[in-house]
Coordinates of N, CA and C in Angstrom, one line a residue:
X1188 N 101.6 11.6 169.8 CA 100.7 12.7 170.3 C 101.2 13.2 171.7
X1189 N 101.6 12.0 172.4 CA 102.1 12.6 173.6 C 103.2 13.5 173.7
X1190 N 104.3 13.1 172.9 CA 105.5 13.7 172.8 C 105.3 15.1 172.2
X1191 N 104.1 15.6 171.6 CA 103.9 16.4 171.0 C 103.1 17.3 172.1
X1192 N 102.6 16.7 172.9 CA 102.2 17.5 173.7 C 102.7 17.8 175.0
X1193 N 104.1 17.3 175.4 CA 104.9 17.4 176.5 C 106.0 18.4 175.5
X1194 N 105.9 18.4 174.2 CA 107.0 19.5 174.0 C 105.9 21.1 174.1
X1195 N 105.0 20.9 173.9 CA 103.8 22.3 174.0 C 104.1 23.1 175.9
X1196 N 103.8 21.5 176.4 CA 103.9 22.5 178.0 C 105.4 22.4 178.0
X1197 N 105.8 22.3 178.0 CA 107.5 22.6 178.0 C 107.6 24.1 177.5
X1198 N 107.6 23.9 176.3 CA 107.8 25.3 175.3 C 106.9 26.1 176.6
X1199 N 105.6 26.0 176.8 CA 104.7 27.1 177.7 C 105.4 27.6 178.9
X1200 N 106.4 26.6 179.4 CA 106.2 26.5 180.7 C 107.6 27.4 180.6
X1201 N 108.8 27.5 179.8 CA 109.8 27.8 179.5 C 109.4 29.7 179.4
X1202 N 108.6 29.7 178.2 CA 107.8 31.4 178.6 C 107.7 32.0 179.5
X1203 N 106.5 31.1 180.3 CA 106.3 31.9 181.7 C 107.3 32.1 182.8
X1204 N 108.2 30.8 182.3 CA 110.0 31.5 183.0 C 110.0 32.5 182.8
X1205 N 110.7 32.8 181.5 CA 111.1 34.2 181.3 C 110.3 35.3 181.4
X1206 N 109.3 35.4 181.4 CA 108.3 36.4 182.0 C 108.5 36.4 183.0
X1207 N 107.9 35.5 184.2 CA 108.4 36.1 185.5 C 109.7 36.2 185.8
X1208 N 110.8 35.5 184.7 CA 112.2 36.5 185.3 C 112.2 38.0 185.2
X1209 N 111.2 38.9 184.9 CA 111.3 39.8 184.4 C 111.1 40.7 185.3
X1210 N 112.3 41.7 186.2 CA 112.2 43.1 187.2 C 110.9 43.7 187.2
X1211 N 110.2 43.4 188.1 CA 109.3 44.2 188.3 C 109.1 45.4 189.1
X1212 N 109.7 46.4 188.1 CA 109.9 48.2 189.1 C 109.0 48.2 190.0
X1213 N 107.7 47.8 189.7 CA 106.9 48.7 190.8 C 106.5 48.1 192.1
X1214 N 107.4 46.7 192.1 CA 107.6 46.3 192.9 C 108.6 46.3 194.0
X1215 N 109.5 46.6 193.6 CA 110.7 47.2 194.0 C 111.1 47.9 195.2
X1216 N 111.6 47.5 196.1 CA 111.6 48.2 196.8 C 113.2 48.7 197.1
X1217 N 113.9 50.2 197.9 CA 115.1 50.3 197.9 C 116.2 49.8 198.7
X1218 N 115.7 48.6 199.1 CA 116.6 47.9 200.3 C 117.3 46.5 199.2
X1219 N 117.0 46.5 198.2 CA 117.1 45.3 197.2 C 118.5 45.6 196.5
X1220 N 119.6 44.9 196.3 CA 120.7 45.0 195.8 C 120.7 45.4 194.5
X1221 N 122.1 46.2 193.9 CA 122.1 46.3 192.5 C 122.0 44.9 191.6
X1222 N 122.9 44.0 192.5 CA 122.7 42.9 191.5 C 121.5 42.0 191.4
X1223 N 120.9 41.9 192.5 CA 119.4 41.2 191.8 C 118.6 42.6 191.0
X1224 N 119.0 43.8 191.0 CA 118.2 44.4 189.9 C 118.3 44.2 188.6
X1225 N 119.9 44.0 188.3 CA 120.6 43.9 186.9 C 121.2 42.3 186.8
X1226 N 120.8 41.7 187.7 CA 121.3 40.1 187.3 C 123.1 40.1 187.0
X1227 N 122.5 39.7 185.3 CA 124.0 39.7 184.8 C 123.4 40.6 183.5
X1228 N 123.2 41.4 183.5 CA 123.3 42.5 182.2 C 124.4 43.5 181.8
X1229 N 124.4 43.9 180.9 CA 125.6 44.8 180.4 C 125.6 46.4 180.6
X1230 N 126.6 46.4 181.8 CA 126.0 47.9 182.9 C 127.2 49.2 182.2
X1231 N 126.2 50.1 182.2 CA 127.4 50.9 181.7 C 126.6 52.3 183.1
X1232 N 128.0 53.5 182.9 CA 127.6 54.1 184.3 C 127.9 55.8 184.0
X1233 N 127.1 56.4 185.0 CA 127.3 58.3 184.6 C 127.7 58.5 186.3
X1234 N 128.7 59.4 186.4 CA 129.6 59.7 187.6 C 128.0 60.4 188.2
X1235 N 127.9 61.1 187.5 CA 126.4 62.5 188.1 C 125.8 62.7 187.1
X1236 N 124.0 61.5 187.5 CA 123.5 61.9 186.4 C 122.6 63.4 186.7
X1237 N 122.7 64.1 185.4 CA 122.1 65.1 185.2 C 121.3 65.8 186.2
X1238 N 120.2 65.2 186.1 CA 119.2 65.8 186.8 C 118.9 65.3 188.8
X1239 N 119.7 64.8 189.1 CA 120.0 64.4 190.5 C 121.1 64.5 191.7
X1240 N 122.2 64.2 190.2 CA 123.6 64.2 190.6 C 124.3 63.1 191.1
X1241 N 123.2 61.9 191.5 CA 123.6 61.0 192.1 C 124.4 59.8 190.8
X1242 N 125.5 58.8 191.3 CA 126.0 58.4 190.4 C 124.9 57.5 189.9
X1243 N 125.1 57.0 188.6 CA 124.0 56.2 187.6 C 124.4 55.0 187.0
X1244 N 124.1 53.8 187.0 CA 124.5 53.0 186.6 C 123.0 52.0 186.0
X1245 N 123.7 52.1 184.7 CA 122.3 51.5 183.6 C 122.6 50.7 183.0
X1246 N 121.2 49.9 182.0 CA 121.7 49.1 181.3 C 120.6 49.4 180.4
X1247 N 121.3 48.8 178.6 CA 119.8 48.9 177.7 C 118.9 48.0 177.4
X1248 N 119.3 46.6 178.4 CA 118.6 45.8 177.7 C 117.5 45.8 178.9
X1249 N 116.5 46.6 178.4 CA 115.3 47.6 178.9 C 114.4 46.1 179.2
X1250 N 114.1 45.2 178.2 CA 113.5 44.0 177.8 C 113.3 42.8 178.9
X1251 N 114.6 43.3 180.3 CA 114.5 42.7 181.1 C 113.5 42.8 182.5
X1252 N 112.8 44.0 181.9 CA 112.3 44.5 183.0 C 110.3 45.1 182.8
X1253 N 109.3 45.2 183.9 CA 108.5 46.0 183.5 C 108.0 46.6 184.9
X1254 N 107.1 47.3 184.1 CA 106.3 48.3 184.9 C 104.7 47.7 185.0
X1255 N 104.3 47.1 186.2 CA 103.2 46.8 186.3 C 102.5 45.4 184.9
X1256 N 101.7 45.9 184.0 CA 101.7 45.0 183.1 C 102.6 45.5 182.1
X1257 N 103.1 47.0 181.6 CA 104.0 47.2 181.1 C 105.3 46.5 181.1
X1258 N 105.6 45.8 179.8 CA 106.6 45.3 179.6 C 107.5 45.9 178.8
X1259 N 108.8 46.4 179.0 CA 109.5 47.6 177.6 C 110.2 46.6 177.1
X1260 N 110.5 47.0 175.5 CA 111.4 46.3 174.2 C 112.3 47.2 174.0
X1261 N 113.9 46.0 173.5 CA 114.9 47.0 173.2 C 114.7 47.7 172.4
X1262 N 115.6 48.8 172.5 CA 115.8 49.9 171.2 C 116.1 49.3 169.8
X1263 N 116.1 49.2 168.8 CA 117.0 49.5 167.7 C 118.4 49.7 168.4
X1264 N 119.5 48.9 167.6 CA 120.8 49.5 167.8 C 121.0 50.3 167.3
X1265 N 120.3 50.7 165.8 CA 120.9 51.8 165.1 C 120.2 53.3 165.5
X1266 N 119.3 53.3 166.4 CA 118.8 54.5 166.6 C 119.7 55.2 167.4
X1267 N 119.3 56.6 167.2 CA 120.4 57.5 167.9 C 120.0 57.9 169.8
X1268 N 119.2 57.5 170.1 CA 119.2 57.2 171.6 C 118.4 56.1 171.5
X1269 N 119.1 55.5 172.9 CA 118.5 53.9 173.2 C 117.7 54.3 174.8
X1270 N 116.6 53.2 174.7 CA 115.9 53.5 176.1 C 116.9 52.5 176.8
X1271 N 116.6 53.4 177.9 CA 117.7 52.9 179.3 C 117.1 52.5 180.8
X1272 N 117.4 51.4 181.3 CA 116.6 51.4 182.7 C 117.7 51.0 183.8
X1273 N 117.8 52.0 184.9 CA 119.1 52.1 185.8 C 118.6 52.7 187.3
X1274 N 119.9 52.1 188.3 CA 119.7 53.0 189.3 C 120.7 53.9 189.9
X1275 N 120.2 54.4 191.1 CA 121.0 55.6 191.1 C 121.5 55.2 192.7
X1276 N 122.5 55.7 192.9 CA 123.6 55.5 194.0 C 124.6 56.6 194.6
X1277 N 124.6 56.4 195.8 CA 125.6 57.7 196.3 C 126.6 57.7 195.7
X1278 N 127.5 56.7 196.0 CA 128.7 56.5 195.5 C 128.9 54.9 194.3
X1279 N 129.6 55.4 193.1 CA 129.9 54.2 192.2 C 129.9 52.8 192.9
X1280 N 130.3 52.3 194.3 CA 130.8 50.9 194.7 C 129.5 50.7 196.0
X1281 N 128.6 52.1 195.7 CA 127.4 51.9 196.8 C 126.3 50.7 196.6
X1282 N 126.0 49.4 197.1 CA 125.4 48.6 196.9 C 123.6 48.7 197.1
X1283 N 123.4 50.4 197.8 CA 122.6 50.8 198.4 C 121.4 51.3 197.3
X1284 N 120.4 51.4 196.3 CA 119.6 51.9 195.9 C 119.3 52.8 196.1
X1285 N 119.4 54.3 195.8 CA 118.4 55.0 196.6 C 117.1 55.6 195.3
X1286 N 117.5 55.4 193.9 CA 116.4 55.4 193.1 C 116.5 55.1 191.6
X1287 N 115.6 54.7 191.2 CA 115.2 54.0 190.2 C 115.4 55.1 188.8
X1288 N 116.0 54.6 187.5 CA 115.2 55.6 185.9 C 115.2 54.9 184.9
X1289 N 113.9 55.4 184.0 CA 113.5 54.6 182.9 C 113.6 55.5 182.3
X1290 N 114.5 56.0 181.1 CA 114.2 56.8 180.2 C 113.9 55.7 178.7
X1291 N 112.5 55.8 178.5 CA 111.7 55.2 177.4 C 112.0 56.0 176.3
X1292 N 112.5 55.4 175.0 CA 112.4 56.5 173.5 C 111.6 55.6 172.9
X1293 N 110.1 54.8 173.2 CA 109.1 54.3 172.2 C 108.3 55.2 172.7
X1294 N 106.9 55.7 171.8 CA 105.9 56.3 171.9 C 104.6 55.6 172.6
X1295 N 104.9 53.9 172.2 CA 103.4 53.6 172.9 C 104.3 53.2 174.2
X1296 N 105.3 52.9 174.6 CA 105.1 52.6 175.9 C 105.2 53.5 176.8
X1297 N 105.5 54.3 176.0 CA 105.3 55.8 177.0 C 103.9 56.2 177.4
X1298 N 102.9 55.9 175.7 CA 101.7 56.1 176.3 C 101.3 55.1 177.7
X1299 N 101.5 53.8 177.3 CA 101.2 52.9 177.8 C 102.0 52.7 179.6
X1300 N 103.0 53.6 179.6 CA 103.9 53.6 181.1 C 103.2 54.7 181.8
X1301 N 102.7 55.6 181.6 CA 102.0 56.5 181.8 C 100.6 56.4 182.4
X1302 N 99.9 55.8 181.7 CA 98.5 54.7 182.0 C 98.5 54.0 183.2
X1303 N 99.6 53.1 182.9 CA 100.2 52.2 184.0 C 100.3 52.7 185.7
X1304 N 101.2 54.2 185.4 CA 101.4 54.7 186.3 C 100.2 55.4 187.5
X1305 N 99.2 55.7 186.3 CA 98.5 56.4 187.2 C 97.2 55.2 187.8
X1306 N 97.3 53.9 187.3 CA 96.6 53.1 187.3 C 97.0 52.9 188.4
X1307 N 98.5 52.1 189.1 CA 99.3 51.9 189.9 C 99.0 52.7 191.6
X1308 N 99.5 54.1 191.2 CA 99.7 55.0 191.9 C 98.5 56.3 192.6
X1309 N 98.0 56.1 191.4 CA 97.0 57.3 191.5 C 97.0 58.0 190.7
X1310 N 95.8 59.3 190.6 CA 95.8 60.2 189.9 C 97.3 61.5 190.6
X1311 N 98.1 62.1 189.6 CA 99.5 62.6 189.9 C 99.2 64.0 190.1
X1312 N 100.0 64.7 191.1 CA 100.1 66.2 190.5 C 100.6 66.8 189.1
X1313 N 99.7 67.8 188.6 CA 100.2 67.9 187.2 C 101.2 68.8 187.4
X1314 N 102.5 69.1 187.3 CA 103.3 70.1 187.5 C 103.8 70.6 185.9
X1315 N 103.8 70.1 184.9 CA 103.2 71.0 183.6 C 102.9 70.0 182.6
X1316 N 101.2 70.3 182.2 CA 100.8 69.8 181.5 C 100.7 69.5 179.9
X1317 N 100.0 68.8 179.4 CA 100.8 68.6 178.1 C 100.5 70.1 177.2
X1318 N 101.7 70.9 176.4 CA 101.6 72.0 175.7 C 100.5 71.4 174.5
X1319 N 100.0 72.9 174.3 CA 99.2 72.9 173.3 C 99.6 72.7 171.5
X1320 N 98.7 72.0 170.7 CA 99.6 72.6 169.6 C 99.7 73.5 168.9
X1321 N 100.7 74.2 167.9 CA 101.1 75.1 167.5 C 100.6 75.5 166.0
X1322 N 100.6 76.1 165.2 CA 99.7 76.5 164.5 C 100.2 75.4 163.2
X1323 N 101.0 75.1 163.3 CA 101.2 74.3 162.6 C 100.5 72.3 162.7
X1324 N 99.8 72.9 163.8 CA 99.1 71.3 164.5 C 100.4 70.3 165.1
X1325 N 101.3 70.8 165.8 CA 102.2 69.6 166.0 C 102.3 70.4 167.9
X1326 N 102.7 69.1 168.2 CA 102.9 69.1 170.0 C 104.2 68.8 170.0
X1327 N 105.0 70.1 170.7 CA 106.1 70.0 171.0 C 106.5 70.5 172.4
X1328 N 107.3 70.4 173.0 CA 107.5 70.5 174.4 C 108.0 69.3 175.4
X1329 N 107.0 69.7 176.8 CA 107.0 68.2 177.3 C 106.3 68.1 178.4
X1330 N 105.7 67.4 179.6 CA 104.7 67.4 180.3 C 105.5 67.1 181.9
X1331 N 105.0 67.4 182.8 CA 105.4 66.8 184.0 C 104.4 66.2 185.1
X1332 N 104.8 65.7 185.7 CA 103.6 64.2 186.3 C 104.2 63.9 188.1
X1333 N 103.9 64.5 189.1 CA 104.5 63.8 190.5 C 103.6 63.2 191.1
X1334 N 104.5 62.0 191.6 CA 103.1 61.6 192.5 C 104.5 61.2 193.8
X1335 N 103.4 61.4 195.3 CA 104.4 61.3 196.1 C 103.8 60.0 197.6
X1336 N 104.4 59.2 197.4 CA 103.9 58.0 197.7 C 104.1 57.9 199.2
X1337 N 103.1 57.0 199.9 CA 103.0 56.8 201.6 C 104.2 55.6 201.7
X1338 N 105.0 55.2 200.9 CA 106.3 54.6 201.5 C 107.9 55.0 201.5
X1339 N 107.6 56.1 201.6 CA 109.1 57.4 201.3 C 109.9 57.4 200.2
X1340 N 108.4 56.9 198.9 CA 109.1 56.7 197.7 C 108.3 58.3 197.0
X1341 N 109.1 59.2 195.9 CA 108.2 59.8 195.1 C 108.3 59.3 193.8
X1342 N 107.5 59.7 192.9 CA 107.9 59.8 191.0 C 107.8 61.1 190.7
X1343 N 108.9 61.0 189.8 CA 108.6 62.3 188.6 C 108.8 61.8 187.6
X1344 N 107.9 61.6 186.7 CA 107.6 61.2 185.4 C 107.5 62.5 184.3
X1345 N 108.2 62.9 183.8 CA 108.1 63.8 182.2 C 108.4 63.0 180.8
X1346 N 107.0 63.7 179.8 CA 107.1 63.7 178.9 C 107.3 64.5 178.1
X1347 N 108.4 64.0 176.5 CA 108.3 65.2 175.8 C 107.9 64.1 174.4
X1348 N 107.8 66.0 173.7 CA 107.0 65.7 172.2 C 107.7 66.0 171.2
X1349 N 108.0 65.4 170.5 CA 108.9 66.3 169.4 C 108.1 65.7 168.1
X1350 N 108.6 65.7 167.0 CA 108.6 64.9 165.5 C 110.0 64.4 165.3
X1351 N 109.8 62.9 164.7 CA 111.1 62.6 164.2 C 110.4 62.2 162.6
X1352 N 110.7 62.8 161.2 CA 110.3 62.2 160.1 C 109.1 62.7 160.3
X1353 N 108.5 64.1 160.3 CA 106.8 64.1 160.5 C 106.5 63.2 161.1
X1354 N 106.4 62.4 161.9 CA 105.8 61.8 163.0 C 106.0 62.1 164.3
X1355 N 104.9 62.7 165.0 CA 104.5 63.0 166.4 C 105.7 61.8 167.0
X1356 N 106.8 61.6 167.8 CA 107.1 60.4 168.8 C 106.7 61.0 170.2
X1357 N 106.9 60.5 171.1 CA 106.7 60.4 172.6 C 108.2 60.1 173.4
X1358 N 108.8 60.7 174.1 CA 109.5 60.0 175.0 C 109.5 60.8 176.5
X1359 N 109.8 59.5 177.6 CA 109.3 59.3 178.7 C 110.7 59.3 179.5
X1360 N 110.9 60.5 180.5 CA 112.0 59.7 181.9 C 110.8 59.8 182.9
X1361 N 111.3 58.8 183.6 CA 111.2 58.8 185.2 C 111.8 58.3 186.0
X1362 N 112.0 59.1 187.4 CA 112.5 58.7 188.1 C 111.2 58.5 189.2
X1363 N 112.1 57.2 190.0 CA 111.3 56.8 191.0 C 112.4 56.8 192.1
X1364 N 112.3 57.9 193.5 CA 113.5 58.1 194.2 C 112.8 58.1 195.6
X1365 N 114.1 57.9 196.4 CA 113.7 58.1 197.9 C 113.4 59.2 198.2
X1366 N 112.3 59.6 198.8 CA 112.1 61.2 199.4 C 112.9 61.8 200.2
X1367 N 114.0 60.8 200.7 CA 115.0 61.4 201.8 C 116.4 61.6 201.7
X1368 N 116.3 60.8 200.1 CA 117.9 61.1 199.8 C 117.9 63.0 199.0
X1369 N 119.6 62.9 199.7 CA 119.7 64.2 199.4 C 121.1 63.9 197.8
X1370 N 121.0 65.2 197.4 CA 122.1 65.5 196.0 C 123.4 65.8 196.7
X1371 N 124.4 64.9 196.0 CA 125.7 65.2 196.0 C 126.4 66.2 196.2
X1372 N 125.5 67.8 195.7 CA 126.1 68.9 195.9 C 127.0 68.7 197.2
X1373 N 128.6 69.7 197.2 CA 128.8 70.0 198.3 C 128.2 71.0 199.1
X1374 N 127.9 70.9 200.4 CA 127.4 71.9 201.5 C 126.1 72.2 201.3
X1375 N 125.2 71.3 200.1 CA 123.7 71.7 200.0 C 122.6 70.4 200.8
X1376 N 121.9 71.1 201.2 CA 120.8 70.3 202.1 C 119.8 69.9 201.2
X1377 N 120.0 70.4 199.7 CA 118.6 70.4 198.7 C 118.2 68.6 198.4
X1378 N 117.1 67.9 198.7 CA 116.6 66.5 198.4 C 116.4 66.6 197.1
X1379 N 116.8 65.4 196.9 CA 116.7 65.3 195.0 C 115.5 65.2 194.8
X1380 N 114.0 65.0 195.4 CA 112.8 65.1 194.7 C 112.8 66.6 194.6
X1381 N 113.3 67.7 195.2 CA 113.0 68.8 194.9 C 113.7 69.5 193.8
X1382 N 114.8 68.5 193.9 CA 115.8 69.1 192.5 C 114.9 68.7 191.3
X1383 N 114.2 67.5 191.3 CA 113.6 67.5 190.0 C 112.6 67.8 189.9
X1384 N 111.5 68.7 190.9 CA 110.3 69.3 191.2 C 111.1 70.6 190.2
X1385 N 112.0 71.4 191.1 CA 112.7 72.5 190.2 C 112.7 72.5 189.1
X1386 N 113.3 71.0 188.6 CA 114.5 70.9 187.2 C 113.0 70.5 186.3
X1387 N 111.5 70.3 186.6 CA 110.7 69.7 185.1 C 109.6 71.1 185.4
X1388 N 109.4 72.0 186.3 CA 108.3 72.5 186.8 C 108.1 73.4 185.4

């Protein structure tokens, strides 16, 4: 009986490891190295991501990490985008954070990162809200969400809607960035919260 119950708190206790090994974004702050963000995960990287320009370096095993009580699950390998959680840096060999992205392709944790966020943060500016549906009753588009925080951090959180298989899905990016970093452009003074104020409005 004993043995049976020293292997129970074991097994329990072994859990609650791995739970609290688990990144807690919203705790995060940008002074924190890439490597205690990604441990030992399998990083793959974008010279200029898209919407910031700053270099990108991600990983998918999403699983490692959460948002508040939000905890995200890997993708499917076989699906055709995998959710990704990364940070973003001046330069490729920059050890420096300057901001955080979650691009989510599940529907509830989207709902559920969402929730989180505003639980977290506060009520957000709505910079475009969720489209209406179309006569066909389906919600297609996407939504935008800022909130701009008293520690020279902002969010921009967007949602979009599509159908995959007649089914409504959900997916989620957000970025969580320094309000004072600026975009790679040459000879531009533009701060990347404004590039993505621009780029979802």
């Amino acid at each position: 009986m004993n043995k049976i119950l020293s292997i129970l708190i074991i097994s329990f206790t072994m859990n609650s490891c791995k739970e609290n090994d688990k990144v807690s974004i919203d705790k995060i702050d940008l002074t924190q190295s890439k490597k205690f963000f990604f441990n030992d995960a399998n990083l793959m990287s974008e010279a200029n991501e898209i919407n910031t320009t700053l270099n990108f370096i991600y990983t998918n095993e999403v699983n490692r990490f959460k948002y508040g009580s939000v905890e995200f699950v890997n993708s499917n390998p076989d699906d055709m985008v995998l959710s990704k959680i990364g940070v973003l840096t001046k330069e490729p060999n920059n050890e420096k954070i300057e901001g955080i992205v979650l691009s989510i392709e599940d529907t509830q944790e989207s709902i559920a990162i969402l929730n989180e966020l505003k639980k977290i943060n506060g009520e957000p500016k709505v910079l475009k809200p969720i489209p209406a549906e179309n006569d066909e009753g389906q919600l297609l588009g996407y939504s935008t969400y800022v909130w701009i925080l008293q520690n020279d951090l902002a969010i921009v959180a967007s949602q979009s809607y599509e159908y995959t298989d007649g089914v409504r899905s959900i997916a989620s990016l957000i970025y969580i960035v320094s309000n004072k970093v600026r975009t790679t452009q040459a000879n531009s003074p533009e701060l990347v919260i404004d590039r993505l104020i621009k780029t979802y409005n």
